[in-house]
Short mmCIF file of C-alpha atoms and ligand atoms in Angstrom, two decimals:
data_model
loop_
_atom_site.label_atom_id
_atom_site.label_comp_id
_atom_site.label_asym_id
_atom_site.label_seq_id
_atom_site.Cartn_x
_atom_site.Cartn_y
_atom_site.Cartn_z
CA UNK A 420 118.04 -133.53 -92.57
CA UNK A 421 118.20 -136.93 -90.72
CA UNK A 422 120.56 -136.95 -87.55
CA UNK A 423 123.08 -139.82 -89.78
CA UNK A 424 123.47 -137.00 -92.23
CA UNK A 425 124.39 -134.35 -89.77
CA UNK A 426 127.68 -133.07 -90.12
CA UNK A 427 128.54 -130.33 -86.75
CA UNK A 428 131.98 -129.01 -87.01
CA UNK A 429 130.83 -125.87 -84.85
CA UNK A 430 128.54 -126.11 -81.63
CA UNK A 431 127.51 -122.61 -80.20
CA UNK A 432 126.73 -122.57 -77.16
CA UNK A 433 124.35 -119.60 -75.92
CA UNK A 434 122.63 -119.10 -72.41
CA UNK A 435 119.56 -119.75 -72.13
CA UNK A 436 118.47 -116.85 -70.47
CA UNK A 437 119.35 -114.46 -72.87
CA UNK A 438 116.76 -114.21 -75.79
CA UNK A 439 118.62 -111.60 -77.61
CA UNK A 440 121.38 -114.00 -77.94
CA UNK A 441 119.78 -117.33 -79.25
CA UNK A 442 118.45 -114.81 -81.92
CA UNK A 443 122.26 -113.98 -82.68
CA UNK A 444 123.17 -117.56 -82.37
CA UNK A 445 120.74 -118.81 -84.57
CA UNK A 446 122.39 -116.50 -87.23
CA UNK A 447 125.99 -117.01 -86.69
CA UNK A 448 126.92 -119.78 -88.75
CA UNK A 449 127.48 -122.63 -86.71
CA UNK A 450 126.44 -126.42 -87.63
CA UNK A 451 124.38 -126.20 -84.54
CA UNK A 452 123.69 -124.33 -81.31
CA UNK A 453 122.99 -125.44 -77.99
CA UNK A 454 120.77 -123.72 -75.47
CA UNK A 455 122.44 -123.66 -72.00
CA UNK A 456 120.48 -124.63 -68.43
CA UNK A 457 123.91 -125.43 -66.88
CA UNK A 458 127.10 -123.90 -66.17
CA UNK A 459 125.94 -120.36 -68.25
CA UNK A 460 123.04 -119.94 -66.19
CA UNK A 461 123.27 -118.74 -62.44
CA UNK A 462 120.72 -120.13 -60.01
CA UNK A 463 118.69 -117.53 -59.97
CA UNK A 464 118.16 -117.47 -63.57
CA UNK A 465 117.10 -121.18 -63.98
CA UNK A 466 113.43 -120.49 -64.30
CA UNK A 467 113.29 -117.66 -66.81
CA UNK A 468 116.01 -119.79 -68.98
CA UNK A 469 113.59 -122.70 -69.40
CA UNK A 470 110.49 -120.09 -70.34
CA UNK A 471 113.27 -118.58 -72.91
CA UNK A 472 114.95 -121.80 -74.01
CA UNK A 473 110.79 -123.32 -74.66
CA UNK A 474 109.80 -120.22 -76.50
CA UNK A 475 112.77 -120.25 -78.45
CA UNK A 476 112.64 -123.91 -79.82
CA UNK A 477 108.58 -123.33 -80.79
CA UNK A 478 109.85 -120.15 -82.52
CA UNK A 479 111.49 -119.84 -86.01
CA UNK A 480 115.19 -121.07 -85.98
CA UNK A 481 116.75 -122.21 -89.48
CA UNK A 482 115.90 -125.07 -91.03
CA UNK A 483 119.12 -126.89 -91.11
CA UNK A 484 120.48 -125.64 -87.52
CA UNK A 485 120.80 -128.44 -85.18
CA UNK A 486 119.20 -127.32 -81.94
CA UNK A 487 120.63 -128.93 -78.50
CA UNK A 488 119.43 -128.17 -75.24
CA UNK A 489 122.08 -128.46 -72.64
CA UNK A 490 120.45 -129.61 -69.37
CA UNK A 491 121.66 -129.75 -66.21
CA UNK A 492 123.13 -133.05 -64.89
CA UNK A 493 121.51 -135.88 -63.43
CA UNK A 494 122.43 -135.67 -60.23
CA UNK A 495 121.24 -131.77 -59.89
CA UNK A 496 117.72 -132.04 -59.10
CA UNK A 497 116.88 -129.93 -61.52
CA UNK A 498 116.80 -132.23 -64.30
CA UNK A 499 113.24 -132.73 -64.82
CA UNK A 500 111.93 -129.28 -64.13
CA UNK A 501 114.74 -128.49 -67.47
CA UNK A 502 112.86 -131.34 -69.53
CA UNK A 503 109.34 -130.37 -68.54
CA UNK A 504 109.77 -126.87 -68.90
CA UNK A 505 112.64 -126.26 -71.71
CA UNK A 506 112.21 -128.77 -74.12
CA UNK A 507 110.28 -127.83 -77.20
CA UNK A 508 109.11 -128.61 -81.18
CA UNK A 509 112.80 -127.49 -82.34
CA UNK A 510 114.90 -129.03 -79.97
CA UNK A 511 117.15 -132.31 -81.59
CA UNK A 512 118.41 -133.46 -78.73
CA UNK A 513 119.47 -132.73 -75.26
CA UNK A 514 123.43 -132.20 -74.21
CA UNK A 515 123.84 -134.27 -70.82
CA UNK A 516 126.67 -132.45 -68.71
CA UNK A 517 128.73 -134.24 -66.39
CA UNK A 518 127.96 -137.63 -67.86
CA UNK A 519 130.01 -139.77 -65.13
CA UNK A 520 128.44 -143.35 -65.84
CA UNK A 521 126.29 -145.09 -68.58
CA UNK A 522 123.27 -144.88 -65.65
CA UNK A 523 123.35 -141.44 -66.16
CA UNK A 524 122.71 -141.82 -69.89
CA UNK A 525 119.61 -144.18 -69.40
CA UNK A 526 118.12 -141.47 -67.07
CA UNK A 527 118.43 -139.39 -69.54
CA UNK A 528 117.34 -141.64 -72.53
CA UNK A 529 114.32 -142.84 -70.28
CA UNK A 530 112.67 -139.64 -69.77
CA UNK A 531 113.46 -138.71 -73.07
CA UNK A 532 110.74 -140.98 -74.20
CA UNK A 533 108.30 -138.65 -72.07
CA UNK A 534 109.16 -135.61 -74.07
CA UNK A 535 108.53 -137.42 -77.29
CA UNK A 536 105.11 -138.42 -75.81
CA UNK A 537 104.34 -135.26 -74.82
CA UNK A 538 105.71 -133.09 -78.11
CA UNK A 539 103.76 -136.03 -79.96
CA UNK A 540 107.17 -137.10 -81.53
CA UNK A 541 108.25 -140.48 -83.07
CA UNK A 542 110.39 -142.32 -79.94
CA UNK A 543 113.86 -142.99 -80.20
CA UNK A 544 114.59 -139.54 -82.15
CA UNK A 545 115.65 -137.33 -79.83
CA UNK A 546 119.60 -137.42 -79.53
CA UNK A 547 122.06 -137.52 -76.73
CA UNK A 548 124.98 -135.60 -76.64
CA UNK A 549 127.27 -136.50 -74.03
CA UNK A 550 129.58 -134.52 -72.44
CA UNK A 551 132.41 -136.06 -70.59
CA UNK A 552 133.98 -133.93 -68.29
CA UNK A 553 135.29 -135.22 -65.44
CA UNK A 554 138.15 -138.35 -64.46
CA UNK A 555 135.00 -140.70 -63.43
CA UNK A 556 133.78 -139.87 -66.66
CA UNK A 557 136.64 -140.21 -69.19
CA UNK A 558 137.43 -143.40 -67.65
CA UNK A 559 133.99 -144.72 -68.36
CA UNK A 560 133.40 -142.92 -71.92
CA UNK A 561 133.83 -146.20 -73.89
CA UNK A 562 130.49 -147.51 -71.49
CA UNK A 563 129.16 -144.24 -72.13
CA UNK A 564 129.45 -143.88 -75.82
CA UNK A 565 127.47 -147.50 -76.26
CA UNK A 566 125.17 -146.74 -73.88
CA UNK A 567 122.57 -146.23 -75.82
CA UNK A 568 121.60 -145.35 -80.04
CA UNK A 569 120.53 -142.00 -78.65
CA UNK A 570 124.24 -141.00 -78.46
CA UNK A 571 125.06 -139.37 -81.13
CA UNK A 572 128.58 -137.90 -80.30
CA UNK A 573 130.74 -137.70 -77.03
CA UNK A 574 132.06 -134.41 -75.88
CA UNK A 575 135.76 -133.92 -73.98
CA UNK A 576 135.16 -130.68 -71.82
CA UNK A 577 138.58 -129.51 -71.05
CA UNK A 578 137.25 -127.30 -68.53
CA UNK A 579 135.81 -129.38 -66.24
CA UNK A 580 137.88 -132.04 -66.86
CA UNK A 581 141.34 -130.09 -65.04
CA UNK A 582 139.11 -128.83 -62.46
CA UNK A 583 137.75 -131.65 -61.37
CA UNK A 584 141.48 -133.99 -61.86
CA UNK A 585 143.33 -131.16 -60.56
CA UNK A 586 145.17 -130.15 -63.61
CA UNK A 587 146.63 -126.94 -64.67
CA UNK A 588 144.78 -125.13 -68.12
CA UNK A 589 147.29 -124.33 -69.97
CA UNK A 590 146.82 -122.72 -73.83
CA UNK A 591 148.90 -125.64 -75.30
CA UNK A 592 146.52 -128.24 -73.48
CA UNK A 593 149.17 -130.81 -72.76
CA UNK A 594 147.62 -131.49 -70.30
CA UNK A 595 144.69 -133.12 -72.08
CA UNK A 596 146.72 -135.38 -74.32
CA UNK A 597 145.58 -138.44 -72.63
CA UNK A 598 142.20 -138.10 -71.67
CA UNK A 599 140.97 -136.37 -74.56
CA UNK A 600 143.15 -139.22 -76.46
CA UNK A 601 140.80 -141.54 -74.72
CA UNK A 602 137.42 -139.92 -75.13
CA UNK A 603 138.16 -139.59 -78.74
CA UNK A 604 138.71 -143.58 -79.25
CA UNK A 605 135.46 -144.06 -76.76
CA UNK A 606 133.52 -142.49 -79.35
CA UNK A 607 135.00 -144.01 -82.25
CA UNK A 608 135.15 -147.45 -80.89
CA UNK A 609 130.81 -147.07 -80.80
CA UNK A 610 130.43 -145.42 -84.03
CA UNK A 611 129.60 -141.99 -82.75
CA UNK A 612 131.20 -138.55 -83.25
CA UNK A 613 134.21 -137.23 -81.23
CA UNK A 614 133.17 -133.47 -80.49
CA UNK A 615 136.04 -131.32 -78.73
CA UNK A 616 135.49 -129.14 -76.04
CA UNK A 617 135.88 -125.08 -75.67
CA UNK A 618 138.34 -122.33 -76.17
CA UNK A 619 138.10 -120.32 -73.53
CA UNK A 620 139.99 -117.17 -74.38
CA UNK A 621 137.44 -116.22 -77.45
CA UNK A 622 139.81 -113.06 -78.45
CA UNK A 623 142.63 -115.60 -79.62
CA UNK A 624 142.50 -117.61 -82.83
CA UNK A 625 145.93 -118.65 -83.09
CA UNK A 626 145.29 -120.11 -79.95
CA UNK A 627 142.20 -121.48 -80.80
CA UNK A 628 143.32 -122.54 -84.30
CA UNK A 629 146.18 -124.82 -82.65
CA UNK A 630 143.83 -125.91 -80.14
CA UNK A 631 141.21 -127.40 -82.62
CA UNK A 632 144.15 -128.63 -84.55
CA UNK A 633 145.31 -130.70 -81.85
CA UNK A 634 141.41 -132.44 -81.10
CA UNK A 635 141.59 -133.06 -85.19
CA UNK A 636 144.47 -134.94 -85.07
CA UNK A 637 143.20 -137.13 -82.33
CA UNK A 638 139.69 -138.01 -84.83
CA UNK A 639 137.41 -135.23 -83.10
CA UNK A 640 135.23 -133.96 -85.79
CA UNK A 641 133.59 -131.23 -84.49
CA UNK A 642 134.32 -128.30 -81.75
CA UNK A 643 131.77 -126.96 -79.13
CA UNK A 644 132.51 -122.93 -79.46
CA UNK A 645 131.39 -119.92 -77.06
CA UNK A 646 131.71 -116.77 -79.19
CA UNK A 647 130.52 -116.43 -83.16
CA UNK A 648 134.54 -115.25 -84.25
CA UNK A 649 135.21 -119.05 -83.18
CA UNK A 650 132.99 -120.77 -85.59
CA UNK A 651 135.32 -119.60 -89.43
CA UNK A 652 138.39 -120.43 -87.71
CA UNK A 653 136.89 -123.89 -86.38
CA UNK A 654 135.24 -124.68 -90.12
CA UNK A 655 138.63 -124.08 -91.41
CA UNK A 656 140.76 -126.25 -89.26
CA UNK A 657 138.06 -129.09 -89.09
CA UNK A 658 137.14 -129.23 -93.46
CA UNK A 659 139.54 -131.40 -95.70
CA UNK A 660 141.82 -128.88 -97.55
CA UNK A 661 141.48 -128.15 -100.95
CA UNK A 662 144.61 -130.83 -101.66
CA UNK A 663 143.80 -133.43 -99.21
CA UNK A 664 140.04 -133.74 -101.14
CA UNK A 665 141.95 -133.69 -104.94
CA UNK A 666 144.49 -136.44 -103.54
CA UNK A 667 141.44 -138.77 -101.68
CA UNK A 668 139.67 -138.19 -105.21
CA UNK A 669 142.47 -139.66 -107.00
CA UNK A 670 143.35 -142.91 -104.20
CA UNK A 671 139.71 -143.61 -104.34
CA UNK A 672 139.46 -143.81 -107.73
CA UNK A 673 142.46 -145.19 -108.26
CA UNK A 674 141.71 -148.17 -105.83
CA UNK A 675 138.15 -148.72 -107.66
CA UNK A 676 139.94 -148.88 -110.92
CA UNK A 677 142.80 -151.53 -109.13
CA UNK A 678 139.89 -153.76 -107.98
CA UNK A 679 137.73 -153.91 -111.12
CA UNK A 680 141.04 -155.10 -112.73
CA UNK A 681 140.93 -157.79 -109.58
CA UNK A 682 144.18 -156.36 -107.13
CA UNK A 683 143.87 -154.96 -104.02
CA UNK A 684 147.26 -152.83 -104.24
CA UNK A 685 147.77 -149.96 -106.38
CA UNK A 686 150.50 -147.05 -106.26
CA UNK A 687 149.16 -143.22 -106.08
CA UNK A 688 151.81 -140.39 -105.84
CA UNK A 689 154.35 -142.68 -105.25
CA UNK A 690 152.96 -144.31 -102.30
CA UNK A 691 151.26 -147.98 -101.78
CA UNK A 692 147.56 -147.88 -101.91
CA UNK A 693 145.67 -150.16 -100.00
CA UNK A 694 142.23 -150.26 -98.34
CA UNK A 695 142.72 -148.87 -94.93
CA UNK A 696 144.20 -146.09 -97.47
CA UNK A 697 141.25 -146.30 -99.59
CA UNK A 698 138.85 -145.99 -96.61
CA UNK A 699 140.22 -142.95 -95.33
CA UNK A 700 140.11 -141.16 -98.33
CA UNK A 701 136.59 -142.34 -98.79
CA UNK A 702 136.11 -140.49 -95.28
CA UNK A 703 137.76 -137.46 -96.23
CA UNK A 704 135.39 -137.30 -99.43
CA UNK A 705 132.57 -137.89 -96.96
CA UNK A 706 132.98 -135.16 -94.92
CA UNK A 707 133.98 -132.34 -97.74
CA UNK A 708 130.64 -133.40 -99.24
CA UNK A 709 128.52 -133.55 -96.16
CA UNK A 710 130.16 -129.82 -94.40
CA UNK A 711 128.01 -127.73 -94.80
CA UNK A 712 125.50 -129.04 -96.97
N1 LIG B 835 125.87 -116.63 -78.89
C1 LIG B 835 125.29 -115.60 -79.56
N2 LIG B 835 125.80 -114.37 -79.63
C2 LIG B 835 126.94 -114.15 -78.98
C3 LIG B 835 127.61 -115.16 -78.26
C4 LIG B 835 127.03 -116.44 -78.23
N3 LIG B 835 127.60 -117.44 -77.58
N4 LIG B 835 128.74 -114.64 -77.73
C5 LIG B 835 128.78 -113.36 -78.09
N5 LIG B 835 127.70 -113.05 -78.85
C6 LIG B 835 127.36 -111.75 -79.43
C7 LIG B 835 127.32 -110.67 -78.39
O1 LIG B 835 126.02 -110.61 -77.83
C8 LIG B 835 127.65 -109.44 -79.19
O2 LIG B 835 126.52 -109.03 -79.90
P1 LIG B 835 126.32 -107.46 -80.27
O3 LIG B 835 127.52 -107.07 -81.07
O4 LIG B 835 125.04 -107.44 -81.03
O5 LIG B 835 126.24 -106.77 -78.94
C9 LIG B 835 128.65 -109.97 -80.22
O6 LIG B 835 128.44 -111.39 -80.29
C10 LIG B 835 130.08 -109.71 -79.84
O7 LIG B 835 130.31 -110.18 -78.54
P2 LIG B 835 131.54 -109.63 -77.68
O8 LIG B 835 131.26 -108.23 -77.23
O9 LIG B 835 132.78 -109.87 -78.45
O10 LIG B 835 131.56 -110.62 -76.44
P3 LIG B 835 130.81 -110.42 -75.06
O11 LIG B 835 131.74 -109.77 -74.10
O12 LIG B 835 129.47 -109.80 -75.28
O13 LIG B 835 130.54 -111.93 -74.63
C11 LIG B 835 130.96 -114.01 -73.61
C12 LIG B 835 131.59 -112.79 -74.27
C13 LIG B 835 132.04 -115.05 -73.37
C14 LIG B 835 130.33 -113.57 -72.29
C15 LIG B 835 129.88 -114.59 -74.56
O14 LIG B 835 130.52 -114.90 -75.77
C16 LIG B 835 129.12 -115.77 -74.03
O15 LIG B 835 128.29 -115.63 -73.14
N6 LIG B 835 129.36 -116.98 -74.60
C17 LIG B 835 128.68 -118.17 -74.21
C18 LIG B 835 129.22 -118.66 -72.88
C19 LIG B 835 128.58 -119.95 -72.46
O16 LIG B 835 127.54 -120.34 -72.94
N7 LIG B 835 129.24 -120.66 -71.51
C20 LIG B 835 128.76 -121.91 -71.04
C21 LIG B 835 129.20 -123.03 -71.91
S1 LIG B 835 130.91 -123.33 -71.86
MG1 LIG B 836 130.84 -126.85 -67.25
#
């Protein structure tokens, strides 16, 4: 599966310390997982992640799972021991935390090429997912997103995000109508995906249900997730319903018909069919057919 083709509604994330873990990952369901060097791993456990995280990515993980390895940020000094170390056969791309500027994509891209060298990979492959997380950062996403073709999607984590702008957490999110507004046009405006960030209390699916809502309505395709029970309730909320595929069906053919006969207008259920109407149903089709295919 070419990285155009992928379709991630659900991103696990899993430490990457804990072996027993990426096994259970790699089974639960999700679009893709992503191996954690960050935030999920103390200090202490750095080291043993990366052994864990490299033997893991030259081991056998399914054949359609998208495999991100979430490093640790560029201005950590521990970025290059995490490339050097972590990155493996398996591995996709690499999930940049605390992306603050477009320089801190290019770091990343830059040594990127290294690992491709050294795994004897094609350049240019590997992907960048880029996780926007703090006030420096959302106001800079739109640089970010362009940055580079290695982005493939932008992140908005929530979590960071109030910490570091002083905001409240609340389950409702209100607080994140603007900036995750903003992250999720960054994307859009440079043709890459608009990934949501986590639901932290993992025992509550109405919450998280309303939650993932919420980043849909705003264009964000896909949802990073910490705990398996999050990934049905995440591939629900984020597929086309049965009704909103049938009705997309008919507009689309509808508007084909309409502009073999030579208009550009054409009524469907009682409402005006145009193409912005006709391209968004075209979208919906797109992404029944591509989940989880
Ligand atoms: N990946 C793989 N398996 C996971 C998992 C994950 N992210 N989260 C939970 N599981 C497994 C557990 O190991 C457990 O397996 P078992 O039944 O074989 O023992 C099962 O799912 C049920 O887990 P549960 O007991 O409900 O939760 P928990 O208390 O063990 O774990 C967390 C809760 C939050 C600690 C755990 O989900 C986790 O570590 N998530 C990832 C957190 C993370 O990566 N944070 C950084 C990024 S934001
Ligand atoms: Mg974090």
């Amino acid at each position: 599966m070419t990285d155009s083709a992928w379709v991630l509604r659900s991103l696990l994330f899993v430490p990457g310390h804990r072996r027993d873990m990426i096994a259970k990952a790699a089974a639960a369901g999700a679009d893709a997982i992503i191996l954690d060097l960050e935030d999920g791993v103390a200090p202490a456990e750095k080291a043993a992640a990366r052994r864990t995280v490299a033997a893991a990515l030259d081991g056998p993980l399914p054949e359609h799972l998208v495999v991100f390895v979430r490093v640790n940020s560029t201005g950590s000094g521990l970025l290059d021991a995490d490339l050097r170390e972590a990155a493996g056969a398996r591995m996709n791309g690499v999930c940049l935390p605390k992306c603050d500027t477009p320089a801190d994509v290019q770091a990343v891209a830059a040594r990127l090429l290294t690992v491709e060298d050294r795994l004897g990979r094609p350049r240019g492959r590997l992907r960048i997912l880029a996780l926007v997380e703090t006030a420096r950062g959302v106001l800079q996403a739109p640089a970010i997103a362009r940055e580079s073709p290695r982005v493939w999607g932008v992140v908005f984590g929530a979590e960071d995000f109030t910490a570091d702008a002083g905001l409240p957490r609340t389950r409702e999110g209100g607080e994140l109508a603007a900036a995750r507004t903003e992250v999720g046009l960054a994307a859009h405006a440079a043709g890459v995906e608009a990934i949501d960030g986590i639901f932290a209390d993992f025992r509550d699916e109405p919450g998280l249900v309303a939650d993932t809502a919420a980043a849909r309505r705003l264009g964000y395709t896909g949802k990073t997730v910490i705990h398996p029970a999050q990934i049905a309730p995440v591939h629900r909320v984020l597929a086309p319903a049965e009704d909103e595929i049938a009705k997309a069906r008919r507009i689309v053919d509808a508007f084909a018909q309409a502009e073999a006969a030579g208009s550009g207008i054409v009524v469907v259920d009682g409402a005006m069919v145009d193409r912005p109407v006709a391209v968004r149903a075209q979208r919906v089709l797109a992404r029944a057919g591509g989940a989880g295919a």
